[in-house]
């Protein structure tokens, strides 16, 4: 595997996204959303919220936005080129299919990294200048976790891009995936929680009956892993997500473990994308 | 005796078969019961050690799509420096063969070598020597012609300076800064040719190279192929335009329904089919007596007349006898023209079944 080949492919992906203004548009969206949430997001106080409260306010938005943005960025990366006909020329060059998959991932990951870092970074600097108490570590954790969540969905999108035979079906698949992780799985998990704890106990806020395997099952959804990281590291987010109900996470719910899970998701999805792509007739 | 592992197109189960070169065998899959035919590669094209004079070697290539054979036991060799024409009707398996040569598809059986390097096992190494013009030429529409070529130059480890020269070679020097998205089909085809020859590859694979080109572009491609051959490159051209193939190729391979039905020079194939030259003569005084005299000559296959012209189909040795017979019958030949059998005739005969 040659780094130069992968970087050439990555560079082309980055240039493509600079040209179609994705990087600028996404950075502005992230920055504006953060600033708006920080200034108008709290019902309890007026004006700028500190970074912790801003993250807490942003959590649901990020869980919705980042996956769909990453999926849209990556769903056509492979199938789009196959459909257009440029993949055959690319693979007729002295390249390995693994270099193509990794090169595309690096390029798109750079696009996502720049947009998240610039968007949230600029907003963070503005908010930090407006408030007195600033916890930079918490904000950094938020940015890194958000980036990893984006990369998980980007690698999933790349895998989907190798599975389907048409760009349009890959797009449909990506949207369905987003729907599954954002809607279907949370509904299933809520149903499971009600059946375990009972509706009465849940209304009362008695979460003591929730077994630790439930939290384990929850981790099959990378969005839940992301929420777990934010809730365990950033105090206001933890309080906001739990409301009046105190949640005691099991011992294995540690930030390093949760971060590792997101990384594992990325590695597995990329491996699957390569495996599928290496068996694909172009 | 040859031993081959054949993958079942339905369930991917491997079946081991043994047989002699050229022998045909019927296989029944032990897993799913699917049946198929396999022909063992002939000795002529069987496995051999690397010969530096051979640029491309395809041996026993087999590929199935949805249980039907796209390519069935195709074997041929292209010596270094040769222009090899690959012909076949639509859907015969030309593009599948090319894609297999470039390792773009997974094959069911067979071995492909470029300069002695196995494409399937060492694809990256083998493709260092290849330039490819696909049937459907595509580029990155958001990039300019120059940026596109520079990207491929980077991937091929070729010099970026070469890109400008190549753009001029294919007549795109004035459009080098234009985005490819705004290019016409002919311009994209020209750019595709520039990309294929980037880095001076030793083996060039052209799939329908004149597709979408105007007359000037067709001439440019023909000249390019001749230039490449002069510089020692091997060119593999697949086309359905027979006149193009006839104009540039040293040898041809004809594929029909996934099977390579012929591989030789055009003259060699004509001889194999017993196709004879067509002689057209204009006479001052064409009469029934002359026609009868020509018909009586041994080896004359066909005699047709029109106004003052007489058309005779016979082999080269009989030509003199025909002219003597005309002279004896009192005929005076004003004009004489010989037409060798065309590739079209050869192609039609080999693919008519």
XYZ file of C-alpha atoms in Angstrom:
635
model
C 0.000 0.000 0.000
C 1.471 3.339 -1.025
C 0.806 6.506 0.946
C 1.337 8.700 -2.110
C -1.490 6.992 -4.030
C -3.868 7.344 -1.081
C -2.970 10.991 -0.585
C -3.513 11.719 -4.288
C -7.006 10.211 -4.062
C -7.654 12.026 -0.771
C -6.476 15.328 -2.258
C -8.869 14.941 -5.170
C -11.780 14.308 -2.776
C -10.869 17.407 -0.762
C -10.559 19.565 -3.897
C -13.932 18.274 -5.124
C -15.576 19.300 -1.858
C -13.849 22.681 -1.780
C -15.057 23.276 -5.320
C -18.664 22.368 -4.605
C -18.549 24.595 -1.487
C -19.530 21.787 0.924
C -16.728 22.693 3.332
C -17.766 26.355 3.576
C -21.496 25.637 3.778
C -21.126 23.022 6.528
C -18.696 25.111 8.575
C -21.104 28.054 8.512
C -24.045 25.795 9.463
C -22.162 24.334 12.454
C -20.920 27.727 13.670
C -24.321 29.403 13.316
C -26.180 26.570 15.029
C -23.791 26.586 17.978
C -24.005 30.353 18.379
C -27.808 30.357 18.060
C -28.164 27.515 20.588
C -25.766 29.244 22.978
C -27.572 32.587 22.802
C -31.208 31.559 22.454
C -31.149 27.937 23.552
C -31.827 28.231 27.263
C -35.264 28.648 28.711
C -33.896 29.382 32.141
C -31.599 32.305 31.513
C -31.115 35.011 28.921
C -28.060 35.633 26.729
C -24.920 33.545 26.238
C -24.691 30.133 27.917
C -21.320 28.671 28.859
C -19.800 25.956 26.660
C -21.120 23.071 28.808
C -24.722 24.252 28.561
C -24.265 24.980 24.858
C -23.093 21.403 24.264
C -26.076 20.109 26.237
C -28.364 22.175 24.037
C -26.602 21.029 20.893
C -26.673 17.314 21.682
C -29.926 16.353 19.932
C -29.140 18.587 16.970
C -25.711 17.024 16.525
C -27.150 13.521 16.846
C -29.534 14.322 13.986
C -27.293 16.430 11.768
C -23.828 14.850 11.873
C -24.913 11.330 10.802
C -26.949 12.553 7.831
C -24.221 14.980 6.728
C -21.577 12.231 6.904
C -23.822 9.791 5.066
C -24.527 12.315 2.300
C -20.826 13.057 2.007
C -19.847 9.424 1.508
C -22.702 7.424 -0.022
C -21.627 8.108 -3.633
C -17.871 7.970 -3.099
C -17.449 4.540 -4.701
C -20.694 3.813 -6.544
C -20.771 7.343 -7.998
C -17.417 6.780 -9.672
C -18.403 3.308 -10.861
C -21.646 4.652 -12.334
C -19.889 7.584 -14.010
C -17.220 5.279 -15.460
C -14.169 6.898 -13.895
C -13.561 4.006 -11.472
C -12.422 1.657 -14.251
C -9.777 4.191 -15.298
C -8.711 4.669 -11.688
C -8.367 0.932 -11.068
C -6.571 0.420 -14.384
C -3.765 2.479 -12.868
C -1.239 0.848 -10.537
C -3.567 1.159 -7.550
C -4.936 -1.276 -5.017
C -8.618 -1.262 -4.164
C -7.615 -0.829 -0.528
C -5.757 2.360 -1.472
C -8.895 3.665 -3.179
C -11.113 2.958 -0.137
C -8.620 4.370 2.374
C -7.758 7.342 0.127
C -11.410 8.256 -0.267
C -12.012 7.865 3.460
C -9.023 10.076 4.322
C -10.160 12.765 1.871
C -13.755 12.820 3.084
C -12.646 12.547 6.716
C -10.503 15.649 6.178
C -13.549 17.479 4.794
C -15.600 16.464 7.828
C -12.779 17.296 10.254
C -12.249 20.752 8.789
C -15.960 21.581 8.824
C -16.482 20.346 12.400
C -13.310 21.952 13.752
C -13.829 25.260 11.958
C -17.596 25.407 12.553
C -17.585 24.446 16.217
C -14.157 25.985 16.807
C -15.125 29.466 15.605
C -18.390 29.271 17.571
C -16.465 28.071 20.648
C -14.050 31.008 20.458
C -16.945 33.492 20.133
C -18.855 31.916 23.035
C -15.699 31.757 25.194
C -15.195 35.467 24.645
C -18.743 36.203 25.814
C -18.917 34.066 28.987
C -16.884 34.095 32.183
C -16.507 30.383 32.892
C -14.922 28.385 30.093
C -14.170 24.651 30.202
C -12.033 24.068 27.151
C -11.461 20.366 27.917
C -15.176 19.608 27.855
C -15.556 21.467 24.572
C -12.592 19.620 23.087
C -14.105 16.285 24.124
C -17.353 17.370 22.476
C -15.564 18.237 19.203
C -13.546 14.986 19.164
C -16.604 12.838 19.977
C -18.657 14.654 17.325
C -15.895 14.102 14.799
C -15.711 10.399 15.630
C -19.484 10.098 15.300
C -19.197 11.725 11.872
C -16.412 9.355 10.866
C -18.468 6.328 11.941
C -21.286 7.380 9.627
C -18.819 8.292 6.885
C -17.307 4.792 6.995
C -20.828 3.318 7.036
C -21.645 5.427 3.969
C -18.510 4.154 2.224
C -19.567 0.591 2.957
C -23.035 1.302 1.569
C -21.398 2.847 -1.470
C -19.803 -0.538 -2.223
C -22.912 -2.592 -1.507
C -25.408 -1.083 -3.916
C -25.324 -1.190 -7.705
C -26.776 2.280 -8.219
C -26.041 5.671 -6.745
C -29.757 6.281 -6.161
C -30.247 3.072 -4.166
C -27.092 3.822 -2.164
C -28.626 7.177 -1.266
C -31.885 5.475 -0.264
C -29.876 3.025 1.830
C -28.010 5.864 3.537
C -31.261 7.639 4.430
C -32.716 4.371 5.717
C -29.611 3.845 7.831
C -29.972 7.297 9.343
C -33.632 6.542 10.053
C -32.732 3.224 11.720
C -30.099 4.741 14.009
C -32.011 7.917 14.787
C -35.580 6.619 15.000
C -36.037 2.861 14.938
C -33.330 1.806 17.388
C -34.196 4.494 20.003
C -37.869 3.447 19.813
C -36.922 -0.224 20.260
C -34.676 0.672 23.199
C -37.460 2.730 24.817
C -39.865 -0.185 24.412
C -37.289 -2.484 25.961
C -36.810 -0.078 28.875
C -40.545 0.088 29.526
C -40.806 -3.695 29.460
C -37.892 -4.071 31.892
C -38.607 -1.270 34.345
C -42.363 -0.967 33.929
C -44.173 2.206 32.996
C -45.047 3.074 36.619
C -41.456 2.917 37.813
C -40.312 4.848 34.779
C -42.793 7.643 35.500
C -41.634 7.646 39.101
C -38.053 7.945 37.899
C -36.896 4.714 39.455
C -34.089 3.526 37.199
C -32.522 1.191 39.732
C -34.080 -1.844 38.044
C -32.351 -1.229 34.731
C -29.844 -4.064 34.306
C -26.352 -3.267 33.047
C -26.865 -5.433 29.911
C -29.456 -2.876 28.814
C -26.736 -0.237 28.691
C -24.575 -2.740 26.824
C -27.266 -3.354 24.207
C -27.671 0.397 23.857
C -24.106 0.571 22.600
C -24.960 -1.145 19.304
C -26.107 2.295 18.208
C -23.106 4.616 17.651
C -25.352 7.591 18.389
C -25.990 6.150 21.867
C -22.248 5.664 22.306
C -21.752 9.324 21.390
C -24.484 10.393 23.801
C -22.850 8.215 26.454
C -19.513 9.998 26.004
C -21.102 13.432 26.239
C -23.222 12.438 29.263
C -20.321 10.923 31.174
C -17.852 13.723 30.464
C -19.880 16.923 30.250
C -21.848 17.570 33.419
C -24.592 19.904 32.122
C -25.300 17.505 29.293
C -25.599 14.669 31.765
C -28.062 16.613 33.872
C -30.101 17.712 30.875
C -30.298 14.279 29.283
C -31.314 12.626 32.561
C -33.616 15.376 33.787
C -34.926 14.551 37.222
C -34.048 10.884 36.863
C -30.571 10.053 38.200
C -28.941 7.486 35.957
C -26.150 5.337 37.278
C -24.200 4.057 34.309
C -22.512 0.673 34.694
C -18.780 0.577 35.359
C -17.843 -0.174 31.757
C -19.365 3.155 30.649
C -16.010 4.931 30.679
C -15.013 7.564 28.112
C -11.959 5.563 26.867
C -14.160 2.480 26.323
C -16.830 4.500 24.551
C -14.271 6.295 22.379
C -12.747 2.897 21.508
C -16.173 1.660 20.446
C -16.543 4.518 17.970
C -13.066 3.795 16.599
C -13.999 0.108 16.313
C -17.098 1.044 14.332
C -14.919 3.007 11.906
C -12.380 0.196 11.481
C -15.043 -2.493 11.007
C -17.032 -0.445 8.486
C -13.893 0.381 6.499
C -12.844 -3.275 6.528
C -16.312 -4.249 5.306
C -16.181 -1.554 2.618
C -12.838 -2.894 1.383
C -14.015 -6.512 1.542
C -17.114 -5.704 -0.516
C -15.266 -3.450 -2.963
C -12.537 -6.033 -3.556
C -15.230 -8.453 -4.732
C -17.049 -5.998 -6.944
C -16.992 -6.244 -10.724
C -16.380 -2.807 -12.192
C -2.695 -33.938 -18.748
C -3.984 -30.676 -17.270
C -5.676 -30.181 -13.903
C -7.910 -27.129 -13.417
C -10.031 -25.772 -10.606
C -13.327 -24.484 -11.935
C -15.616 -22.321 -9.815
C -19.334 -22.999 -10.158
C -21.054 -19.811 -11.390
C -24.125 -20.580 -9.251
C -22.710 -21.518 -5.859
C -18.943 -20.832 -6.158
C -18.093 -24.452 -5.298
C -14.714 -25.465 -6.707
C -14.574 -28.532 -8.919
C -11.290 -30.100 -9.968
C -11.202 -31.388 -13.535
C -8.457 -33.135 -15.448
C -8.085 -33.499 -19.179
C -5.866 -33.091 -22.192
C -5.177 -29.758 -23.938
C -8.062 -28.863 -26.223
C -10.329 -31.534 -24.706
C -13.910 -30.633 -23.892
C -15.488 -31.817 -20.671
C -18.884 -31.430 -19.061
C -18.975 -30.534 -15.371
C -21.770 -31.114 -12.904
C -21.468 -29.184 -9.660
C -21.471 -31.546 -6.680
C -23.136 -28.896 -4.533
C -25.977 -27.439 -6.610
C -26.076 -29.751 -9.613
C -25.471 -26.966 -12.183
C -23.985 -28.200 -15.425
C -21.471 -26.536 -17.704
C -18.907 -27.084 -20.425
C -15.179 -26.534 -20.106
C -12.523 -26.726 -22.792
C -8.971 -27.280 -21.604
C -6.527 -24.694 -22.989
C -4.692 -25.814 -26.088
C -0.982 -26.574 -25.851
C -0.225 -23.602 -28.080
C -1.479 -21.175 -25.482
C -0.935 -23.305 -22.416
C 1.073 -22.242 -19.372
C 4.648 -21.355 -20.089
C 7.447 -19.470 -18.418
C 7.903 -15.742 -19.087
C 8.803 -14.990 -22.655
C 10.181 -11.436 -22.998
C 8.740 -11.215 -26.496
C 5.197 -11.630 -25.249
C 3.471 -8.508 -23.987
C 0.062 -9.945 -23.164
C -0.987 -13.493 -22.518
C -4.526 -14.649 -21.812
C -4.941 -18.302 -20.993
C -8.208 -20.189 -20.422
C -10.153 -17.081 -19.397
C -13.653 -17.802 -18.193
C -16.238 -15.411 -16.774
C -19.904 -15.964 -16.082
C -22.675 -13.498 -15.342
C -25.922 -14.865 -13.925
C -24.974 -18.435 -14.776
C -24.284 -17.686 -18.453
C -20.849 -17.480 -19.995
C -19.703 -14.002 -20.978
C -16.286 -15.383 -21.896
C -15.580 -19.098 -22.213
C -12.031 -20.418 -22.261
C -10.502 -17.557 -24.219
C -6.769 -17.874 -24.847
C -4.492 -15.717 -26.969
C -1.104 -14.067 -26.902
C -0.007 -10.681 -28.163
C 3.702 -10.394 -28.951
C 5.610 -7.272 -27.969
C 5.304 -4.431 -30.493
C 2.216 -5.845 -32.208
C -1.080 -4.092 -32.871
C -3.720 -6.701 -32.108
C -7.318 -6.139 -33.137
C -10.025 -7.689 -31.009
C -13.289 -8.034 -32.875
C -16.707 -9.325 -32.112
C -20.384 -8.488 -32.414
C -22.102 -6.567 -29.619
C -22.196 -8.612 -26.425
C -19.603 -11.095 -27.702
C -17.342 -10.626 -24.667
C -14.838 -8.002 -25.880
C -15.238 -5.595 -22.960
C -15.433 -8.466 -20.442
C -12.083 -9.741 -21.751
C -10.564 -6.264 -21.459
C -11.917 -5.832 -17.927
C -10.442 -9.203 -16.985
C -7.069 -8.158 -18.436
C -7.169 -5.092 -16.194
C -8.356 -7.059 -13.148
C -11.534 -4.991 -12.986
C -13.691 -8.100 -12.700
C -13.350 -11.368 -10.829
C -12.870 -14.243 -13.227
C -14.071 -17.830 -12.798
C -10.977 -19.411 -14.314
C -7.918 -18.507 -16.317
C -4.640 -16.706 -16.126
C -3.693 -13.319 -17.541
C -0.163 -12.010 -17.751
C 1.165 -8.641 -18.789
C 4.889 -8.821 -19.522
C 4.885 -12.131 -17.690
C 3.325 -10.632 -14.540
C 0.148 -12.280 -13.312
C -2.562 -9.614 -13.300
C -4.644 -11.329 -10.653
C -1.787 -11.963 -8.230
C 0.347 -8.863 -8.853
C -2.161 -6.460 -10.356
C -0.467 -3.314 -9.146
C 2.887 -4.342 -10.625
C 1.359 -5.502 -13.919
C -0.670 -2.312 -14.363
C 2.469 -0.161 -14.222
C 2.989 -1.141 -17.857
C -0.559 -0.521 -19.041
C -2.402 2.416 -20.543
C -6.161 2.059 -20.886
C -8.818 3.803 -22.892
C -12.203 2.512 -21.713
C -15.291 2.189 -23.870
C -17.048 4.722 -21.658
C -14.473 7.443 -21.102
C -15.112 9.447 -17.951
C -13.256 12.119 -16.050
C -13.833 14.309 -13.009
C -16.128 16.927 -14.456
C -15.285 19.584 -11.878
C -11.593 19.510 -12.774
C -10.015 21.064 -15.870
C -8.505 18.879 -18.583
C -5.018 19.657 -17.278
C -5.960 19.026 -13.625
C -7.500 15.684 -14.611
C -4.380 14.599 -16.490
C -2.162 15.808 -13.646
C -4.153 13.710 -11.186
C -3.611 10.598 -13.315
C 0.053 11.536 -13.815
C 0.443 11.643 -10.036
C -1.187 8.228 -9.711
C 0.973 6.770 -12.490
C 4.144 8.412 -11.135
C 4.459 10.117 -14.521
C 5.832 13.600 -15.006
C 3.269 16.382 -14.715
C 5.060 18.339 -17.464
C 4.147 15.580 -19.919
C 0.460 16.482 -19.516
C 0.679 19.731 -21.492
C 2.518 18.023 -24.348
C -0.059 15.266 -24.465
C -2.925 17.749 -24.508
C -1.298 19.420 -27.509
C -0.803 16.012 -29.159
C -4.517 15.290 -29.037
C -5.473 18.813 -30.102
C -6.739 20.031 -26.733
C -4.075 22.636 -25.960
C -6.623 25.476 -26.139
C -9.026 23.671 -23.806
C -6.528 22.635 -21.140
C -7.944 25.096 -18.595
C -11.584 24.300 -19.351
C -13.555 22.068 -17.014
C -14.145 18.620 -18.477
C -17.845 18.928 -17.654
C -18.133 21.358 -20.573
C -16.354 19.050 -23.054
C -18.022 17.403 -26.063
C -17.931 13.615 -26.445
C -15.155 13.866 -29.010
C -13.046 16.077 -26.734
C -13.488 13.634 -23.843
C -12.407 10.794 -26.138
C -9.285 12.764 -27.120
C -8.533 13.446 -23.461
C -9.018 9.734 -22.777
C -6.378 8.919 -25.397
C -3.992 11.404 -23.742
C -4.608 9.718 -20.376
C -4.005 6.251 -21.842
C -0.605 7.156 -23.299
C 0.472 9.109 -20.197
C 3.785 7.779 -18.857
C 4.612 5.928 -22.115
C 3.123 2.561 -21.137
C 4.405 -0.542 -22.896
C 0.988 -2.096 -23.376
C -1.995 -0.043 -24.503
C -5.533 -1.277 -24.320
C -7.992 0.684 -26.416
C -11.671 -0.181 -26.164
C -13.512 1.428 -29.094
C -10.922 4.216 -29.507
C -12.699 6.047 -32.338
C -16.074 6.165 -30.594
C -17.523 9.683 -30.841
C -14.646 11.080 -32.881
C -14.981 13.047 -36.111
C -13.002 12.113 -39.241
C -10.015 14.168 -38.111
C -10.077 12.458 -34.722
C -10.229 9.019 -36.348
C -7.124 9.841 -38.389
C -5.445 11.133 -35.223
C -6.140 7.836 -33.414
C -4.839 5.810 -36.352
C -1.648 7.860 -36.456
C -1.276 7.635 -32.687
C -1.515 3.835 -32.805
C 1.112 3.701 -35.555
C 3.381 6.071 -33.598
C 3.003 3.951 -30.483
C 3.908 0.833 -32.424
C 6.929 2.606 -33.942
C 8.087 3.399 -30.411
C 7.860 -0.275 -29.468
C 4.521 -0.299 -27.661
C 2.049 -3.154 -27.912
C -1.491 -2.084 -28.729
C -4.611 -4.125 -28.082
C -7.541 -2.539 -29.929
C -11.115 -3.612 -29.542
C -13.489 -2.134 -32.067
C -16.579 -2.873 -34.052
C -15.384 -0.602 -36.873
C -13.701 -3.211 -39.036
C -12.059 -0.744 -41.424
C -10.233 0.807 -38.462
C -8.932 -2.554 -37.342
C -7.896 -3.488 -40.870
C -6.036 -0.179 -41.242
C -3.836 -0.551 -38.163
C -3.708 -4.125 -36.905
C -1.053 -6.754 -37.538
C -3.250 -9.581 -36.303
C -6.827 -9.972 -35.165
C -8.751 -12.108 -32.732
C -12.448 -12.668 -33.357
C -14.688 -13.427 -30.420
C -18.245 -14.618 -30.820
C -20.662 -15.569 -28.036
C -17.811 -15.562 -25.525
C -15.590 -17.928 -27.520
C -12.482 -16.872 -29.439
C -13.256 -18.288 -32.864
C -10.162 -17.084 -34.717
C -6.762 -15.525 -34.094
C -4.405 -14.744 -36.977
C -3.444 -12.144 -39.579
C -6.276 -11.090 -41.895
C -4.528 -12.858 -44.797
C -4.110 -15.969 -42.665
C -7.771 -15.992 -41.704
C -8.766 -15.478 -45.355
C -6.684 -18.460 -46.327
C -8.252 -20.526 -43.573
C -11.698 -19.641 -44.860
C -10.525 -20.184 -48.417
C -11.465 -16.631 -49.282
C -9.994 -15.587 -52.633
C -9.126 -12.181 -54.074
C -11.657 -10.439 -56.315
C -10.284 -9.281 -59.711
C -12.099 -6.583 -61.627
C -11.094 -5.967 -65.265
C -12.375 -3.394 -67.731
C -12.341 -4.723 -71.293
C -12.546 -2.862 -74.589
C -14.683 -5.578 -76.144
C -16.486 -7.775 -73.582
C -18.359 -10.656 -75.266
C -20.032 -13.978 -74.318
C -17.090 -15.775 -75.872
C -14.684 -14.089 -73.443
C -16.952 -14.803 -70.451
C -17.174 -18.488 -71.426
C -13.382 -18.655 -71.789
C -12.897 -17.218 -68.291
C -15.480 -19.596 -66.782
C -13.604 -22.552 -68.244
C -10.358 -21.623 -66.410
C -9.607 -24.021 -63.546
C -9.816 -22.405 -60.105
C -12.247 -19.630 -61.068
C -15.082 -19.443 -58.536
C -17.295 -16.614 -59.678
C -17.689 -14.619 -62.855
C -19.903 -11.528 -63.022
C -20.223 -8.960 -65.745
C -21.469 -5.410 -65.893
C -21.162 -3.164 -68.995
C -17.488 -3.502 -69.986
C -16.394 -4.918 -66.642
C -15.819 -8.540 -65.697
C -15.385 -9.579 -62.074
C -13.637 -12.841 -61.264
C -13.013 -14.514 -57.912
C -9.956 -16.740 -57.987
C -6.709 -17.329 -56.140
C -3.560 -15.393 -56.991
C -2.013 -18.159 -59.102
C -5.038 -18.353 -61.383
C -4.935 -14.622 -62.200
C -2.416 -15.097 -65.024
C -4.454 -17.955 -66.508
C -7.539 -15.744 -66.546
C -5.736 -12.924 -68.362
C -4.304 -15.389 -70.908
C -7.772 -16.870 -71.490
C -9.193 -13.386 -72.115
C -6.382 -12.586 -74.559
C -6.904 -15.919 -76.392
C -10.623 -15.145 -76.745
C -9.735 -11.807 -78.350
C -10.271 -9.568 -75.334
C -8.310 -6.417 -74.694
C -7.865 -5.568 -70.981
C -7.864 -1.802 -70.361
C -7.849 -1.815 -66.569
C -7.075 -4.419 -63.930
C -7.696 -4.271 -60.186
C -7.241 -6.889 -57.432
C -9.111 -6.657 -54.138
C -7.913 -8.898 -51.310
C -10.639 -10.389 -49.076
C -11.762 -7.758 -46.572
C -11.849 -8.114 -42.831
C -15.590 -7.647 -43.109
C -15.889 -10.846 -45.160
C -13.666 -12.707 -42.692
C -15.606 -11.346 -39.728
C -18.981 -12.196 -41.223
C -17.891 -15.746 -41.998
C -16.513 -16.342 -38.506
C -19.489 -14.882 -36.690
C -22.340 -15.983 -38.941
C -23.213 -19.024 -36.792
